[in-house]
Coordinates of C-alpha atoms (C1' of nucleotides) in Angstrom, one line a residue:
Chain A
X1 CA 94.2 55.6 87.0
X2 CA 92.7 53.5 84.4
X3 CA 89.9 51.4 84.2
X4 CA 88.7 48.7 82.1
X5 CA 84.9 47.5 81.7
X6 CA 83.7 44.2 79.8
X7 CA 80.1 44.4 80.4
X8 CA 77.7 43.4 77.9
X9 CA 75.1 45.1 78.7
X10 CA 75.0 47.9 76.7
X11 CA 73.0 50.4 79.4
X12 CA 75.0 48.4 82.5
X13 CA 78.2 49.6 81.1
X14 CA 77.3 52.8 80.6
X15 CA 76.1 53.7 84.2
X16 CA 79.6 52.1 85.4
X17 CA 81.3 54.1 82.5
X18 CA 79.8 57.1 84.1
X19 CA 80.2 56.0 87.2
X20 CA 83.5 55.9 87.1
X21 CA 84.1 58.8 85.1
X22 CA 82.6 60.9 87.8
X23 CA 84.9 59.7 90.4
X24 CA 87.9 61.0 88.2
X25 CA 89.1 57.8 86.5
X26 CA 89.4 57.0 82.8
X27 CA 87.9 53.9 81.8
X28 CA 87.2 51.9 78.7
X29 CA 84.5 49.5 77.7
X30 CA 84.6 46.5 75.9
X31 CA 81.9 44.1 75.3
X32 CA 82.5 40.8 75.0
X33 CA 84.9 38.6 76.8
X34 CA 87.2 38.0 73.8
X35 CA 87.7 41.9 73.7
X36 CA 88.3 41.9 77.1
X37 CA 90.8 39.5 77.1
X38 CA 92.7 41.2 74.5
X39 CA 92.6 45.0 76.2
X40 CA 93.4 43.1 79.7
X41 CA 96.3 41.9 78.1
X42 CA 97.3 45.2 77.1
X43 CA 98.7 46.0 80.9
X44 CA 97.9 49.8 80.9
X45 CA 94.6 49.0 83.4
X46 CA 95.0 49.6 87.1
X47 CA 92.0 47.1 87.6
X48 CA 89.2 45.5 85.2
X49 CA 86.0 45.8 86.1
X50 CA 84.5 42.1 84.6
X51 CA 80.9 40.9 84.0
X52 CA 80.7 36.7 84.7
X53 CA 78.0 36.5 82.0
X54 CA 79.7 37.6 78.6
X55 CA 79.4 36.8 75.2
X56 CA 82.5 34.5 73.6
X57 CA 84.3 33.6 76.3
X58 CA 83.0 33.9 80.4
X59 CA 84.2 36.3 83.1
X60 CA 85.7 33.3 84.7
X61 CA 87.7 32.3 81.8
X62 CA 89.1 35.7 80.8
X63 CA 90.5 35.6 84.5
X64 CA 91.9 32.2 84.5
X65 CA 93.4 32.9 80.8
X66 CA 94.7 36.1 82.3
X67 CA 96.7 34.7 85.4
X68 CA 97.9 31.9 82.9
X69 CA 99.6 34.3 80.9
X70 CA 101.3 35.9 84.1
X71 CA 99.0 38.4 83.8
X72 CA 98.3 40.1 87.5
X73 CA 95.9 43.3 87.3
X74 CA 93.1 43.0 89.8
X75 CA 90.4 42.1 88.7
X76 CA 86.2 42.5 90.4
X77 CA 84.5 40.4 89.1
X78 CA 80.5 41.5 88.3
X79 CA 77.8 38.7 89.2
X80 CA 73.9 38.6 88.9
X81 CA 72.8 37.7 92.5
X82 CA 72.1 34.5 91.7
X83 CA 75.9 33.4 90.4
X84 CA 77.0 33.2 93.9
X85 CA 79.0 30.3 93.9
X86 CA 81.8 29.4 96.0
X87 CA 83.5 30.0 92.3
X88 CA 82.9 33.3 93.0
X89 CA 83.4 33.4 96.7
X90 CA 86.3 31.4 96.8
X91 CA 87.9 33.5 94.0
X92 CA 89.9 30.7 93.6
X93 CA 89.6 31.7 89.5
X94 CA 92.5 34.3 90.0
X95 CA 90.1 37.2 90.9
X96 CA 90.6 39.2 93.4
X97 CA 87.1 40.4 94.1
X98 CA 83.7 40.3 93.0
X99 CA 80.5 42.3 93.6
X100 CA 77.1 41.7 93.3
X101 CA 74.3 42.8 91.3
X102 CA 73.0 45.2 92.4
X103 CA 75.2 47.4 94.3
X104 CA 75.6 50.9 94.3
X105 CA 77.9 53.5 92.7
X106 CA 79.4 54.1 96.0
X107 CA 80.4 50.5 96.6
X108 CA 81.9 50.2 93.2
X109 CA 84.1 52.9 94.0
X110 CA 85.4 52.0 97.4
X111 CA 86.3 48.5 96.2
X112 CA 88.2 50.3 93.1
X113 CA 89.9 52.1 95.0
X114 CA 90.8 49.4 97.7
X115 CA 92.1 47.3 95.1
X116 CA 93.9 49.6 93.3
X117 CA 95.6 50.5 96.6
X118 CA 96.6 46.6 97.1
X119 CA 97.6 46.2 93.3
X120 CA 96.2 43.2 93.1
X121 CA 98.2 39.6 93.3
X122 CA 97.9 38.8 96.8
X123 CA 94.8 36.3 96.4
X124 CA 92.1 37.0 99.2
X125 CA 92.3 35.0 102.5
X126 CA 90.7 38.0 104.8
X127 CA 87.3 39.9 104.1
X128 CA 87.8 42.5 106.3
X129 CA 85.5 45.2 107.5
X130 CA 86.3 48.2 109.9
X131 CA 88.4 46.7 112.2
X132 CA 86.9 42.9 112.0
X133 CA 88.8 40.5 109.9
X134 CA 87.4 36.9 109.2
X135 CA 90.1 34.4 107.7
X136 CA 89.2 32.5 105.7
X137 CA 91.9 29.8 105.8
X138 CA 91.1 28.9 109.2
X139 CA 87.8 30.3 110.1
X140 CA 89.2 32.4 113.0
X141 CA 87.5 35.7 113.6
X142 CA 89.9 38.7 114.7
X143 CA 89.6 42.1 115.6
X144 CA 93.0 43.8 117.0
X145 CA 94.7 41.5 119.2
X146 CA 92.1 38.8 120.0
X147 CA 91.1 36.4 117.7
X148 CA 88.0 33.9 118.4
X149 CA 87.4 30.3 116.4
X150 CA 84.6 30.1 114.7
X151 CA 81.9 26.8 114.4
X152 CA 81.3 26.4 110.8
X153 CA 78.0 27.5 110.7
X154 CA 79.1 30.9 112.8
X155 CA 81.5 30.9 109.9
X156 CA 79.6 30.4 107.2
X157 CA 77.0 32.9 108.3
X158 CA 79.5 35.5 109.2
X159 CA 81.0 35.2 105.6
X160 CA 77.6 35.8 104.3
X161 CA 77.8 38.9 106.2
X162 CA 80.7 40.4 105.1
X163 CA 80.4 39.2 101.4
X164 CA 77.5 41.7 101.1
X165 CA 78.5 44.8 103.1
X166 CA 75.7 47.3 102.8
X167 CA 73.0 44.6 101.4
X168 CA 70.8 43.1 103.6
X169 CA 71.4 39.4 103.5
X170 CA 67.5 37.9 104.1
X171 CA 66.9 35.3 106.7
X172 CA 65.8 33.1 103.7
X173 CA 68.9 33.2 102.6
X174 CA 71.1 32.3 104.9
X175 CA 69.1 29.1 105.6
X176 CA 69.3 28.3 101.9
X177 CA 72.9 29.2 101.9
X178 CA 74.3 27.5 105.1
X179 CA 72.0 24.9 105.7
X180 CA 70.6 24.2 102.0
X181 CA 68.2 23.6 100.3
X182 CA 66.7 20.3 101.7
X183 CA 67.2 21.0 105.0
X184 CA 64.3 21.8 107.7
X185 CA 66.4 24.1 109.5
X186 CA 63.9 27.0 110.7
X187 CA 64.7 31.0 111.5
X188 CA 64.6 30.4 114.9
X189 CA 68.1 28.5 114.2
X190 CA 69.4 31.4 112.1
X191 CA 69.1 33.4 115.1
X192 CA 70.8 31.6 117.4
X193 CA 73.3 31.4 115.3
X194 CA 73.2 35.5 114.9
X195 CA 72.9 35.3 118.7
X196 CA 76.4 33.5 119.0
X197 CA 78.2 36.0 116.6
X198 CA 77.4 38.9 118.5
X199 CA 78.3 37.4 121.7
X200 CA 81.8 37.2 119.8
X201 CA 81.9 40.4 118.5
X202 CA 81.0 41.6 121.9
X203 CA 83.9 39.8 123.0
X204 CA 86.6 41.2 120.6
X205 CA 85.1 44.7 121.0
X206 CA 84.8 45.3 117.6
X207 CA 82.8 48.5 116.1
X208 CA 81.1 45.9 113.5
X209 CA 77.7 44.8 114.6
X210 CA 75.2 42.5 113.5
X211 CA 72.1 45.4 112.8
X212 CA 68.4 43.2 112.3
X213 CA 66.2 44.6 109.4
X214 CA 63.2 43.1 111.0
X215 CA 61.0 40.3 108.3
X216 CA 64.2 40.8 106.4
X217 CA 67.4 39.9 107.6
X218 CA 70.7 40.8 109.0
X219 CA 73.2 43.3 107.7
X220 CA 76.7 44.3 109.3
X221 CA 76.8 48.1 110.7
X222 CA 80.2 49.8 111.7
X223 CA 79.4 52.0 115.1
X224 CA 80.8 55.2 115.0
Chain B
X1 CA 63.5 40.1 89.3
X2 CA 59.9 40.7 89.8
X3 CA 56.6 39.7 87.1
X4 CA 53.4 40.5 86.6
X5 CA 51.1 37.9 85.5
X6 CA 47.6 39.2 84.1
X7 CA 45.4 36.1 83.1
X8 CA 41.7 35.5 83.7
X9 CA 41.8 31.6 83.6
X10 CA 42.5 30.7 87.1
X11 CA 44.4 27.4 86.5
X12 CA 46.6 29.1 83.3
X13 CA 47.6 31.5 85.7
X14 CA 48.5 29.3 88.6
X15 CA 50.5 27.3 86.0
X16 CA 52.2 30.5 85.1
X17 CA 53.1 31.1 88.3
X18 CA 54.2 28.3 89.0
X19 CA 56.6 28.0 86.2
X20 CA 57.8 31.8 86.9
X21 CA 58.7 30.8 90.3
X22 CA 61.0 27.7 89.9
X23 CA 63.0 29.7 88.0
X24 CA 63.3 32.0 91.3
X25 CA 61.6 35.4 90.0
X26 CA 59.0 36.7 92.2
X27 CA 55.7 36.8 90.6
X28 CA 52.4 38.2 91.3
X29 CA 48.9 37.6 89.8
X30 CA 46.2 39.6 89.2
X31 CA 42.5 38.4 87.3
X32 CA 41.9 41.0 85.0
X33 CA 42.6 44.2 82.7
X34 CA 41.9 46.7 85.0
X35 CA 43.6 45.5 87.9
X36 CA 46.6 44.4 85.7
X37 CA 46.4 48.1 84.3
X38 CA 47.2 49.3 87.9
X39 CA 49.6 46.9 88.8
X40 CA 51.2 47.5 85.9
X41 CA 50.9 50.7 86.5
X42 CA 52.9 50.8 90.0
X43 CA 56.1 50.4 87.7
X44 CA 58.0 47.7 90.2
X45 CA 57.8 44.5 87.7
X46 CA 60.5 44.2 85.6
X47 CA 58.3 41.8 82.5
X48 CA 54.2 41.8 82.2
X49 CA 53.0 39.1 81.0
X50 CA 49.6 39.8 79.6
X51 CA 46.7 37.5 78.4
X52 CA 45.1 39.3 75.5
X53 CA 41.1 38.4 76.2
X54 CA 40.6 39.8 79.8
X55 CA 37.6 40.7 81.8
X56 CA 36.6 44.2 82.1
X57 CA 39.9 45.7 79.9
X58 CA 41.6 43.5 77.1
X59 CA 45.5 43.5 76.6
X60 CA 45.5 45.4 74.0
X61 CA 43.6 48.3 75.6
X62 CA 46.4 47.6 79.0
X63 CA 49.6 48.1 76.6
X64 CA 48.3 50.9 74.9
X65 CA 47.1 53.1 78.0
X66 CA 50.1 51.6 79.6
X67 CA 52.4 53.1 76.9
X68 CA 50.1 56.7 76.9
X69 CA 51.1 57.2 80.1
X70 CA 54.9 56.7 79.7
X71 CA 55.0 53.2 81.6
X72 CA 57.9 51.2 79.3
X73 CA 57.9 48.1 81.6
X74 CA 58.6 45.3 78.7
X75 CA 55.1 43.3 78.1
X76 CA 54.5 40.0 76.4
X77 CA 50.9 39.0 75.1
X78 CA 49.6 35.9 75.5
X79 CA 47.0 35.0 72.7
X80 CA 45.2 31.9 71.3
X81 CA 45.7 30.0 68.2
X82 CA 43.0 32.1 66.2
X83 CA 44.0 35.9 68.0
X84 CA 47.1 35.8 66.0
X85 CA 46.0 38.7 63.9
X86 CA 48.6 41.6 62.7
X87 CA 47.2 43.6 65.4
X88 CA 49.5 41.0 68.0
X89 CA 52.1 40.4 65.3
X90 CA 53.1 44.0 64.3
X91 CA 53.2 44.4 68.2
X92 CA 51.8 48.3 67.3
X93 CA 50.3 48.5 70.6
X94 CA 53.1 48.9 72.0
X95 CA 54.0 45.3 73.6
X96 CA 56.9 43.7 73.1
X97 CA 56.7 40.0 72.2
X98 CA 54.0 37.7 72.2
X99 CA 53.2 34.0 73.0
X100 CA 50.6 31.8 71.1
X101 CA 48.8 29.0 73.4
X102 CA 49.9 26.6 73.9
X103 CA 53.5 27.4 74.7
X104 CA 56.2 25.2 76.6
X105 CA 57.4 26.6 80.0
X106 CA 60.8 26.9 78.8
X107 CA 59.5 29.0 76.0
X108 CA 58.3 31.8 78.3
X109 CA 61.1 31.4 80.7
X110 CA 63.4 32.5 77.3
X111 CA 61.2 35.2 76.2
X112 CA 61.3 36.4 80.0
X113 CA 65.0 36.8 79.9
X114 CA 65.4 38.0 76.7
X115 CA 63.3 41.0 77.5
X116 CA 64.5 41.6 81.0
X117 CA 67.8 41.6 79.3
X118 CA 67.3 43.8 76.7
X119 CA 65.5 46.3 79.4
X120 CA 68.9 46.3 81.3
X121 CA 68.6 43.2 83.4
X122 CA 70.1 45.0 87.0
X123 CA 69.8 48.3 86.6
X124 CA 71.1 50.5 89.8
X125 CA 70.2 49.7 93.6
X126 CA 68.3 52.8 94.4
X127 CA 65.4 55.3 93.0
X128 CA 66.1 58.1 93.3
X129 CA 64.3 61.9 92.9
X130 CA 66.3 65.1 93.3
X131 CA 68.0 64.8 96.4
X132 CA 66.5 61.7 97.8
X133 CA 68.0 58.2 97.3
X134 CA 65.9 54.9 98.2
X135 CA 68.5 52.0 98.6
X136 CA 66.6 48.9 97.6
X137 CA 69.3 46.7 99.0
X138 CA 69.1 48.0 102.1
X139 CA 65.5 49.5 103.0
X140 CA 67.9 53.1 103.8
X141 CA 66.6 56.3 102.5
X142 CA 69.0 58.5 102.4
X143 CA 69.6 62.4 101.8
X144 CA 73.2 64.4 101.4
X145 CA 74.4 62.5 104.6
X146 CA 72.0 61.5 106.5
X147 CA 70.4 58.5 106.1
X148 CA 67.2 56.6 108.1
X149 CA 66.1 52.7 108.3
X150 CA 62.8 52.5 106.7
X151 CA 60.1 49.6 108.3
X152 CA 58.9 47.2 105.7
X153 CA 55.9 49.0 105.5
X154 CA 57.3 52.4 105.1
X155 CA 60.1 50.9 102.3
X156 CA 57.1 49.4 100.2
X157 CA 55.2 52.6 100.2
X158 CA 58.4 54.7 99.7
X159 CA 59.3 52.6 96.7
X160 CA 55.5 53.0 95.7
X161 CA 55.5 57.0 95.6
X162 CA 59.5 56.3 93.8
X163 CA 58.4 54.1 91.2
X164 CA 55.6 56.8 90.1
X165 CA 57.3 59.7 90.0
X166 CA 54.8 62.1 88.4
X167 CA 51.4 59.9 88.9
X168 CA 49.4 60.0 91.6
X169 CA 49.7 57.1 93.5
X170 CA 46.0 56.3 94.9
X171 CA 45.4 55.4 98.6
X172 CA 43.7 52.2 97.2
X173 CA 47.1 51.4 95.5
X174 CA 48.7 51.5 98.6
X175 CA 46.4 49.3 100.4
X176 CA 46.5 46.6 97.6
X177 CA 49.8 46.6 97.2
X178 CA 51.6 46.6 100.6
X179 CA 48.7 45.2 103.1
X180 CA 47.5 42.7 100.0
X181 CA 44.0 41.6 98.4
X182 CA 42.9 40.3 101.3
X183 CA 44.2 42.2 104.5
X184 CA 40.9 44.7 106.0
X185 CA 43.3 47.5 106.3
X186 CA 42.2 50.4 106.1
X187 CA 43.0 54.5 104.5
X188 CA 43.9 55.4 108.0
X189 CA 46.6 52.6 108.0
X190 CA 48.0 54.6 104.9
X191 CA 47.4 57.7 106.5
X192 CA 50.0 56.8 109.4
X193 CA 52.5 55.3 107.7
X194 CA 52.7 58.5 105.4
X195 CA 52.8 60.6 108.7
X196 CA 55.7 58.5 109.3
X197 CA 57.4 59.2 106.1
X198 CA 56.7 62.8 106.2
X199 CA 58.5 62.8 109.6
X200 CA 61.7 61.2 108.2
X201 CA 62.0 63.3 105.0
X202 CA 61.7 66.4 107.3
X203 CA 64.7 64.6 109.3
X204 CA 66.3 64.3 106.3
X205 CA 65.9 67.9 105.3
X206 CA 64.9 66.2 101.3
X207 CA 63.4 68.7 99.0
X208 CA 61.3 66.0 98.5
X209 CA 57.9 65.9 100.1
X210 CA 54.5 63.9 99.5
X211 CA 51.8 65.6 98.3
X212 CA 47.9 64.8 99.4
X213 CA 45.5 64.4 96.6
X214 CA 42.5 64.5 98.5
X215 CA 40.1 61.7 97.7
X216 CA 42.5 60.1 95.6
X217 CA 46.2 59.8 96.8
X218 CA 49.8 60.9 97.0
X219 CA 52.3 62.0 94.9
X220 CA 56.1 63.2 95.5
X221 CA 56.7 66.7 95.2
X222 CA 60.0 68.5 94.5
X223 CA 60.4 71.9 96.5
X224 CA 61.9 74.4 95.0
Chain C
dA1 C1' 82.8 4.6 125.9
dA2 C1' 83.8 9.0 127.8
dA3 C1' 84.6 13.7 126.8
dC4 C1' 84.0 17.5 124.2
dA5 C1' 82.4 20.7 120.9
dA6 C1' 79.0 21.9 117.7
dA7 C1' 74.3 22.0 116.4
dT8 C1' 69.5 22.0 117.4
dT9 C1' 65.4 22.6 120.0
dC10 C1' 62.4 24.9 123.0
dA11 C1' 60.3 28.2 126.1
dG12 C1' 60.1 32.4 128.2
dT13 C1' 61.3 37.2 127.5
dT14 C1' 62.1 41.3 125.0
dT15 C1' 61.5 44.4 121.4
dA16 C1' 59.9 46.5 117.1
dT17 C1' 56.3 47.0 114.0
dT18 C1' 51.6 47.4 113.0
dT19 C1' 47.1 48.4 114.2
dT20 C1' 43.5 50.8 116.4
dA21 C1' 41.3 54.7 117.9
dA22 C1' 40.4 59.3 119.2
dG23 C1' 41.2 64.0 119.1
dT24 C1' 42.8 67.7 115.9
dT25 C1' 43.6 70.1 111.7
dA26 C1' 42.8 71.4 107.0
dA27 C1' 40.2 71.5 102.6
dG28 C1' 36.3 72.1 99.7
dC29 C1' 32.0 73.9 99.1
dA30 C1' 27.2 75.7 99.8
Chain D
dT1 C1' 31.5 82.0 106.9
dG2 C1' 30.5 77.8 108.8
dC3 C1' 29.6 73.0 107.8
dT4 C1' 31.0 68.5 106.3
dT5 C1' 34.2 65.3 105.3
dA6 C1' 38.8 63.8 104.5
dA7 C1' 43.3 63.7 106.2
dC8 C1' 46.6 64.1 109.9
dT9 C1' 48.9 63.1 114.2
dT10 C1' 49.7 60.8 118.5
dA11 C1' 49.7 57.6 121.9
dA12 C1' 48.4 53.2 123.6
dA13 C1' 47.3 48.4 122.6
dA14 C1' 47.9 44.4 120.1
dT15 C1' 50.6 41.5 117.4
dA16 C1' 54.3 39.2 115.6
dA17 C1' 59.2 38.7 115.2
dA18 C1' 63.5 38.3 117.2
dC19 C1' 66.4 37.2 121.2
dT20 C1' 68.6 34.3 124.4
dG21 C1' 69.7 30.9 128.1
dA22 C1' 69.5 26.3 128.9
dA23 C1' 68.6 21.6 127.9
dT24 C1' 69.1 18.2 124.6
dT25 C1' 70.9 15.9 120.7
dT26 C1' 74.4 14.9 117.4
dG27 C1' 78.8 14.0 116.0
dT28 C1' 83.8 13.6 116.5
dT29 C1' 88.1 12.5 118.8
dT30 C1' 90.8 10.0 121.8

DNA sequence: AAACAAATTCAGTTTATTTTAAGTTAAGCA
DNA sequence: TGCTTAACTTAAAATAAACTGAATTTGTTT
């Protein structure tokens, strides 16, 4: 399998180069988006690996130029924690995933090789995890065969959740996220709101629950 | 992203703050050369920003011990209209930019990201030290493949002993930076919470183990 | 306007972390 | 060796954070 890596960062793209390499994969680097374009093009990658912030042309841009051209290799797109936009979320730039900075090796991996798996084209409408699938489309919450319908703000919270398996997502956060900014929406409300969701999970039985990292925040956790 | 801001002039340094935080980097502030020489020291800031006439230590004197002791965290000086000598200019002690007063807000804010850039902006999620992995996204030490939840507490002085790999890390240290200036903590509040860590690396089975200095601190220790 | 669902607020309860404190062990040194 | 002091360990107490059920408000739909 072969992997491609526009990162400008010259030390970033090392580590994922190595990264990478170590998990049995070739891989070539690239660092600007321009370059990147042009090797994407090339159609010998299994997936592209694709920082947001690039030099000469954006992460975002590369995609959409990509998929333009009828150009389909799955792409992750790379973001700074901060660049979390519903651009990003929403994928709705052709990408078919994204991670955020920072993450570890071993999350890299699994979502190269999950991708790779689904070859890409089909454009997200499920982040899934373990057995627990939230749909985007409709906001329903499913987990074998019984589904629940979520309120927006369960929904919105639970998407937080499973857009950053394995990262704590801090309570501060999720008030900013869901509720904004200007609102004065206090943690108490964030945890009644916690408080529903596992309720539901409860309900659908599902092995994902909502672990607390106490003065922190929330995380998902797969039971085993 | 996290800065240290060393300045003696109570109001400059509130302004700095200030500025540092709008543009959502955490930022910490400390009055003079000695205690920015520890801070700095503790090797979690990612930029220094350093006034050049301090109380007790002067930049220069920080910078240069800093850089004896193979501490490479970026540094820019802040110096007056008249301290613009060669000395700042040539940067030979070992800093890496520098800012005359009086200097725009968005001035600094460039320089900031230029050098956290050019120090490799996200670097990995976790420190690491032969077998033992600190995951900072998720407050999870982990060894081979077990892993343990880390208390705030115990994560901020893991991450301490992590970030100074080699240097003792004194008790005082510990105090100031995980229970703050002004918390009446004392070294027996240390001296459980490293009982506590102790008890989870022997969980672990790590290699790792932290090492009394009596009278001064700890340090992490590799067994052989 | 009634009926309903979603969102918020609040208070009482539960739980985890942090602190305190006291007894024990270990280190350094005369 | 024995004395002194620092460090260690544990358990209990105190504190603060998080949870949750229920009442209330808000907003939407018919």
């Amino acid at each position: 399998m072969r992997i491609l890596v526009v990162e400008d960062e010259i030390r970033l793209a090392e580590t994922l180069a190595q990264i990478i390499k170590q998990n049995k994969y070739s891989v070539d680097v690239v660092n600007d988006g321009e370059d990147g374009y042009d090797y994407a093009m090339s159609g010998i990658y299994d997936v592209i690996v694709l920082d947001v912030m690039l030099p000469k042309m954006n992460g975002f841009d590369v995609v959409r130029e990509m998929r333009r051209q009828k150009n389909h290799t799955p792409v992750i797109l790379l973001t700074a924690r901060g660049e979390v936009t519903d651009k990003v979320t929403g994928l709705d730039c052709g990408a078919d995933d994204y991670l955020t900075k920072p993450f570890s090796p071993e999350e890299l991996i699994a979502r190269l090789r999950a991708l790779s798996r689904r070859k890409g084209e089909v454009i997200m409408d499920e982040l899934v995890l373990a057995d627990l699938e939230l749909i985007l489309s409709n906001n329903i919450l499913q987990c074998g065969n019984k589904t629940v319908q979520l309120g927006l703000k369960e929904f919105e919270i639970m998407r937080l959740l499973l857009s950053n398996q394995n990262i704590i997502v801090p309570k501060e956060d999720m008030l900013l996220k869901v509720w904004g900014a200007e609102s004065d929406a206090e943690d108490n409300n964030v945890e009644v709101y916690i408080s529903f969701l596992r309720k539901k999970l409860a309900y659908l039985n599902s092995t994902v629950n909502i672990a607390t990292i106490r003065k922190v925040g929330y995380r998902l956790e797969v039971k085993k």
